[in-house]
Amino acid sequence: MLQCTAVTNTPITEAVIALTTLEGGSVHPEDVLLEEFVLCELPEHDETAEHASQLYVGETREDQDLWLFWTGTDAHRIYRLEVLAMCPARLHERHTGLTRRCVFFYNHRPRDHSFFVTDPLRQALAEEIRAGLRDHAEDRTNDTDDI
Ligand SMILES: [Zn+2]
Ligand SMILES: [Zn+2]
């Protein structure tokens, strides 16, 4: 399942206001790096579901996260900011013994959890980094051979 490719500019003023009113009041909006543009993090979906991007991640697991939702494009874009709990879904990978958490919000639409979504760009970057590390390791092996 591929990630949705929708992108939007962040409504910075509204986001800062939402951050200051987060529960507990422990968040200093100036400490939160808000990107000028954000990508929809959900799996590919139709227009009946809103695009969503996480603007702020709560510091503890019990914290709630700030999400930006939007529909439409350009002048017809409609924003909505909402503080939501995390999706409780987890995936236990038997072969690695790792448990992966769904990083989406509670009751997300589409229902596909984040661990089933592939981001081709992120994956390409990760592969490049891995390849780079491998090259580096080979270089070091060569150095040792020279000595
Ligand atoms: Zn989307
Ligand atoms: Zn989920």
PDB file of C-alpha atoms and ligand atoms in Angstrom:
ATOM      1  CA  MET A   1       0.000   0.000   0.000  1.00  0.00           C
ATOM      2  CA  LEU A   2       1.451   3.344  -1.060  1.00  0.00           C
ATOM      3  CA  GLN A   3       1.376   6.589   0.822  1.00  0.00           C
ATOM      4  CA  CYS A   4      -0.943   9.395  -0.271  1.00  0.00           C
ATOM      5  CA  THR A   5       0.952  12.099  -2.207  1.00  0.00           C
ATOM      6  CA  ALA A   6      -1.145  15.111  -1.158  1.00  0.00           C
ATOM      7  CA  VAL A   7       0.790  18.105   0.114  1.00  0.00           C
ATOM      8  CA  THR A   8      -0.354  21.353   1.721  1.00  0.00           C
ATOM      9  CA  ASN A   9       1.118  24.465   3.238  1.00  0.00           C
ATOM     10  CA  THR A  10       0.811  24.536   7.013  1.00  0.00           C
ATOM     11  CA  PRO A  11      -1.596  27.079   8.519  1.00  0.00           C
ATOM     12  CA  ILE A  12       1.152  28.257  10.902  1.00  0.00           C
ATOM     13  CA  THR A  13      -0.910  30.762  12.940  1.00  0.00           C
ATOM     14  CA  GLU A  14      -3.700  28.286  13.593  1.00  0.00           C
ATOM     15  CA  ALA A  15      -1.158  25.560  14.415  1.00  0.00           C
ATOM     16  CA  VAL A  16       0.623  27.791  16.956  1.00  0.00           C
ATOM     17  CA  ILE A  17      -2.692  28.651  18.607  1.00  0.00           C
ATOM     18  CA  ALA A  18      -3.596  24.953  18.766  1.00  0.00           C
ATOM     19  CA  LEU A  19      -0.198  24.159  20.345  1.00  0.00           C
ATOM     20  CA  THR A  20      -0.623  26.766  23.077  1.00  0.00           C
ATOM     21  CA  THR A  21      -3.957  25.278  24.043  1.00  0.00           C
ATOM     22  CA  LEU A  22      -2.714  21.674  24.197  1.00  0.00           C
ATOM     23  CA  GLU A  23      -3.590  19.913  27.411  1.00  0.00           C
ATOM     24  CA  GLY A  24      -1.126  20.536  30.238  1.00  0.00           C
ATOM     25  CA  GLY A  25       0.161  23.722  28.635  1.00  0.00           C
ATOM     26  CA  SER A  26       3.716  22.350  28.737  1.00  0.00           C
ATOM     27  CA  VAL A  27       4.322  22.957  25.043  1.00  0.00           C
ATOM     28  CA  HIS A  28       6.151  26.077  23.962  1.00  0.00           C
ATOM     29  CA  PRO A  29       5.067  26.658  20.374  1.00  0.00           C
ATOM     30  CA  GLU A  30       8.394  28.342  19.572  1.00  0.00           C
ATOM     31  CA  ASP A  31      10.160  25.052  20.413  1.00  0.00           C
ATOM     32  CA  VAL A  32       8.084  23.142  17.907  1.00  0.00           C
ATOM     33  CA  LEU A  33       9.440  23.161  14.402  1.00  0.00           C
ATOM     34  CA  LEU A  34       6.523  23.598  12.072  1.00  0.00           C
ATOM     35  CA  GLU A  35       7.288  22.761   8.474  1.00  0.00           C
ATOM     36  CA  GLU A  36       6.058  25.157   5.827  1.00  0.00           C
ATOM     37  CA  PHE A  37       4.696  22.248   3.830  1.00  0.00           C
ATOM     38  CA  VAL A  38       3.459  18.902   5.043  1.00  0.00           C
ATOM     39  CA  LEU A  39       2.651  15.635   3.320  1.00  0.00           C
ATOM     40  CA  CYS A  40      -0.381  13.500   3.944  1.00  0.00           C
ATOM     41  CA  GLU A  41       0.839  10.509   5.968  1.00  0.00           C
ATOM     42  CA  LEU A  42      -2.096   8.245   5.261  1.00  0.00           C
ATOM     43  CA  PRO A  43      -2.249   5.445   2.740  1.00  0.00           C
ATOM     44  CA  GLU A  44      -3.717   6.385  -0.649  1.00  0.00           C
ATOM     45  CA  HIS A  45      -7.380   7.268  -0.233  1.00  0.00           C
ATOM     46  CA  ASP A  46     -10.289   8.856  -2.092  1.00  0.00           C
ATOM     47  CA  GLU A  47     -11.795  12.319  -1.455  1.00  0.00           C
ATOM     48  CA  THR A  48     -14.252  11.015   1.090  1.00  0.00           C
ATOM     49  CA  ALA A  49     -11.385  10.757   3.580  1.00  0.00           C
ATOM     50  CA  GLU A  50      -9.467  13.809   4.768  1.00  0.00           C
ATOM     51  CA  HIS A  51      -5.719  14.150   4.278  1.00  0.00           C
ATOM     52  CA  ALA A  52      -3.837  14.136   7.550  1.00  0.00           C
ATOM     53  CA  SER A  53      -0.418  15.135   8.814  1.00  0.00           C
ATOM     54  CA  GLN A  54       0.916  14.998  12.352  1.00  0.00           C
ATOM     55  CA  LEU A  55       2.182  18.430  13.422  1.00  0.00           C
ATOM     56  CA  TYR A  56       3.130  17.662  16.980  1.00  0.00           C
ATOM     57  CA  VAL A  57       3.927  14.404  18.742  1.00  0.00           C
ATOM     58  CA  GLY A  58       3.100  14.225  22.428  1.00  0.00           C
ATOM     59  CA  GLU A  59       6.093  13.643  24.683  1.00  0.00           C
ATOM     60  CA  THR A  60       4.737  10.542  26.336  1.00  0.00           C
ATOM     61  CA  ARG A  61       2.617   7.781  24.938  1.00  0.00           C
ATOM     62  CA  GLU A  62      -0.349   8.970  26.966  1.00  0.00           C
ATOM     63  CA  ASP A  63      -0.086  12.389  25.388  1.00  0.00           C
ATOM     64  CA  GLN A  64      -2.262  13.332  22.531  1.00  0.00           C
ATOM     65  CA  ASP A  65      -0.920  14.454  19.206  1.00  0.00           C
ATOM     66  CA  LEU A  66      -1.841  17.467  17.100  1.00  0.00           C
ATOM     67  CA  TRP A  67      -3.038  16.601  13.613  1.00  0.00           C
ATOM     68  CA  LEU A  68      -3.756  18.763  10.634  1.00  0.00           C
ATOM     69  CA  PHE A  69      -6.591  17.566   8.438  1.00  0.00           C
ATOM     70  CA  TRP A  70      -7.438  19.007   5.078  1.00  0.00           C
ATOM     71  CA  THR A  71      -9.604  18.421   2.055  1.00  0.00           C
ATOM     72  CA  GLY A  72      -9.609  19.984  -1.389  1.00  0.00           C
ATOM     73  CA  THR A  73      -6.818  21.786  -3.204  1.00  0.00           C
ATOM     74  CA  ASP A  74      -5.571  25.373  -3.539  1.00  0.00           C
ATOM     75  CA  ALA A  75      -8.284  27.975  -2.884  1.00  0.00           C
ATOM     76  CA  HIS A  76     -10.792  25.258  -2.079  1.00  0.00           C
ATOM     77  CA  ARG A  77      -8.670  23.769   0.665  1.00  0.00           C
ATOM     78  CA  ILE A  78     -10.354  23.404   4.044  1.00  0.00           C
ATOM     79  CA  TYR A  79      -8.245  22.924   7.191  1.00  0.00           C
ATOM     80  CA  ARG A  80      -9.040  21.414  10.522  1.00  0.00           C
ATOM     81  CA  LEU A  81      -6.745  20.953  13.499  1.00  0.00           C
ATOM     82  CA  GLU A  82      -7.498  18.333  16.051  1.00  0.00           C
ATOM     83  CA  VAL A  83      -5.801  16.799  19.059  1.00  0.00           C
ATOM     84  CA  LEU A  84      -6.217  13.053  18.986  1.00  0.00           C
ATOM     85  CA  ALA A  85      -5.021   9.948  20.775  1.00  0.00           C
ATOM     86  CA  MET A  86      -2.864   7.413  18.954  1.00  0.00           C
ATOM     87  CA  CYS A  87      -4.225   4.397  17.162  1.00  0.00           C
ATOM     88  CA  PRO A  88      -3.802   1.459  19.552  1.00  0.00           C
ATOM     89  CA  ALA A  89      -2.894  -1.033  16.800  1.00  0.00           C
ATOM     90  CA  ARG A  90       0.400  -2.888  16.970  1.00  0.00           C
ATOM     91  CA  LEU A  91       2.033  -5.404  14.706  1.00  0.00           C
ATOM     92  CA  HIS A  92       4.257  -8.072  16.123  1.00  0.00           C
ATOM     93  CA  GLU A  93       6.853  -9.188  13.589  1.00  0.00           C
ATOM     94  CA  ARG A  94       7.615 -12.762  14.355  1.00  0.00           C
ATOM     95  CA  HIS A  95      10.821 -12.908  12.287  1.00  0.00           C
ATOM     96  CA  THR A  96      12.412  -9.860  13.952  1.00  0.00           C
ATOM     97  CA  GLY A  97      10.711 -10.106  17.333  1.00  0.00           C
ATOM     98  CA  LEU A  98       9.885  -6.393  17.061  1.00  0.00           C
ATOM     99  CA  THR A  99       6.554  -4.750  17.766  1.00  0.00           C
ATOM    100  CA  ARG A 100       5.626  -1.867  15.518  1.00  0.00           C
ATOM    101  CA  ARG A 101       3.040   0.696  16.557  1.00  0.00           C
ATOM    102  CA  CYS A 102       0.620   2.343  14.204  1.00  0.00           C
ATOM    103  CA  VAL A 103       1.582   6.049  14.159  1.00  0.00           C
ATOM    104  CA  PHE A 104      -1.811   7.289  13.007  1.00  0.00           C
ATOM    105  CA  PHE A 105      -4.571   8.755  15.132  1.00  0.00           C
ATOM    106  CA  TYR A 106      -7.366   6.858  16.816  1.00  0.00           C
ATOM    107  CA  ASN A 107     -10.074   5.671  14.436  1.00  0.00           C
ATOM    108  CA  HIS A 108      -8.200   6.760  11.315  1.00  0.00           C
ATOM    109  CA  ARG A 109      -9.565   6.490   7.819  1.00  0.00           C
ATOM    110  CA  PRO A 110      -8.538   4.659   5.698  1.00  0.00           C
ATOM    111  CA  ARG A 111      -8.369   1.855   8.238  1.00  0.00           C
ATOM    112  CA  ASP A 112      -5.004   0.548   7.008  1.00  0.00           C
ATOM    113  CA  HIS A 113      -2.429   0.975   9.766  1.00  0.00           C
ATOM    114  CA  SER A 114       0.845   2.812   9.226  1.00  0.00           C
ATOM    115  CA  PHE A 115       2.903  -0.376   9.258  1.00  0.00           C
ATOM    116  CA  PHE A 116       1.210  -1.454   6.026  1.00  0.00           C
ATOM    117  CA  VAL A 117       2.014   1.798   4.221  1.00  0.00           C
ATOM    118  CA  THR A 118       5.126   2.072   2.100  1.00  0.00           C
ATOM    119  CA  ASP A 119       6.641   5.406   1.324  1.00  0.00           C
ATOM    120  CA  PRO A 120       8.702   4.909  -1.850  1.00  0.00           C
ATOM    121  CA  LEU A 121      10.750   8.067  -1.244  1.00  0.00           C
ATOM    122  CA  ARG A 122      11.589   7.209   2.352  1.00  0.00           C
ATOM    123  CA  GLN A 123      12.391   3.659   1.331  1.00  0.00           C
ATOM    124  CA  ALA A 124      14.724   4.831  -1.436  1.00  0.00           C
ATOM    125  CA  LEU A 125      16.522   7.079   1.053  1.00  0.00           C
ATOM    126  CA  ALA A 126      16.861   4.276   3.574  1.00  0.00           C
ATOM    127  CA  GLU A 127      18.302   2.003   0.892  1.00  0.00           C
ATOM    128  CA  GLU A 128      20.754   4.698  -0.153  1.00  0.00           C
ATOM    129  CA  ILE A 129      21.891   5.122   3.453  1.00  0.00           C
ATOM    130  CA  ARG A 130      22.312   1.362   3.805  1.00  0.00           C
ATOM    131  CA  ALA A 131      24.291   1.223   0.544  1.00  0.00           C
ATOM    132  CA  GLY A 132      26.447   4.108   1.786  1.00  0.00           C
ATOM    133  CA  LEU A 133      27.198   2.323   5.031  1.00  0.00           C
ATOM    134  CA  ARG A 134      28.107  -0.818   3.117  1.00  0.00           C
ATOM    135  CA  ASP A 135      30.502   1.134   0.860  1.00  0.00           C
ATOM    136  CA  HIS A 136      32.017   2.719   3.918  1.00  0.00           C
ATOM    137  CA  ALA A 137      32.506  -0.684   5.527  1.00  0.00           C
ATOM    138  CA  GLU A 138      34.165  -1.960   2.329  1.00  0.00           C
ATOM    139  CA  ASP A 139      36.489   1.047   2.250  1.00  0.00           C
ATOM    140  CA  ARG A 140      37.579   0.271   5.758  1.00  0.00           C
ATOM    141  CA  THR A 141      38.186  -3.343   4.819  1.00  0.00           C
ATOM    142  CA  ASN A 142      40.368  -2.176   1.936  1.00  0.00           C
ATOM    143  CA  ASP A 143      42.313   0.114   4.232  1.00  0.00           C
ATOM    144  CA  THR A 144      43.050  -2.776   6.514  1.00  0.00           C
ATOM    145  CA  ASP A 145      44.251  -4.851   3.549  1.00  0.00           C
ATOM    146  CA  ASP A 146      46.726  -2.135   2.587  1.00  0.00           C
ATOM    147  CA  ILE A 147      48.414  -2.177   5.966  1.00  0.00           C
TER     148      ILE A 147
HETATM  149 ZN    ZN B   1      -4.114  12.010   1.835  1.00  0.00          ZN
HETATM  150 ZN    ZN B   2      -3.821   2.365  13.031  1.00  0.00          ZN
END
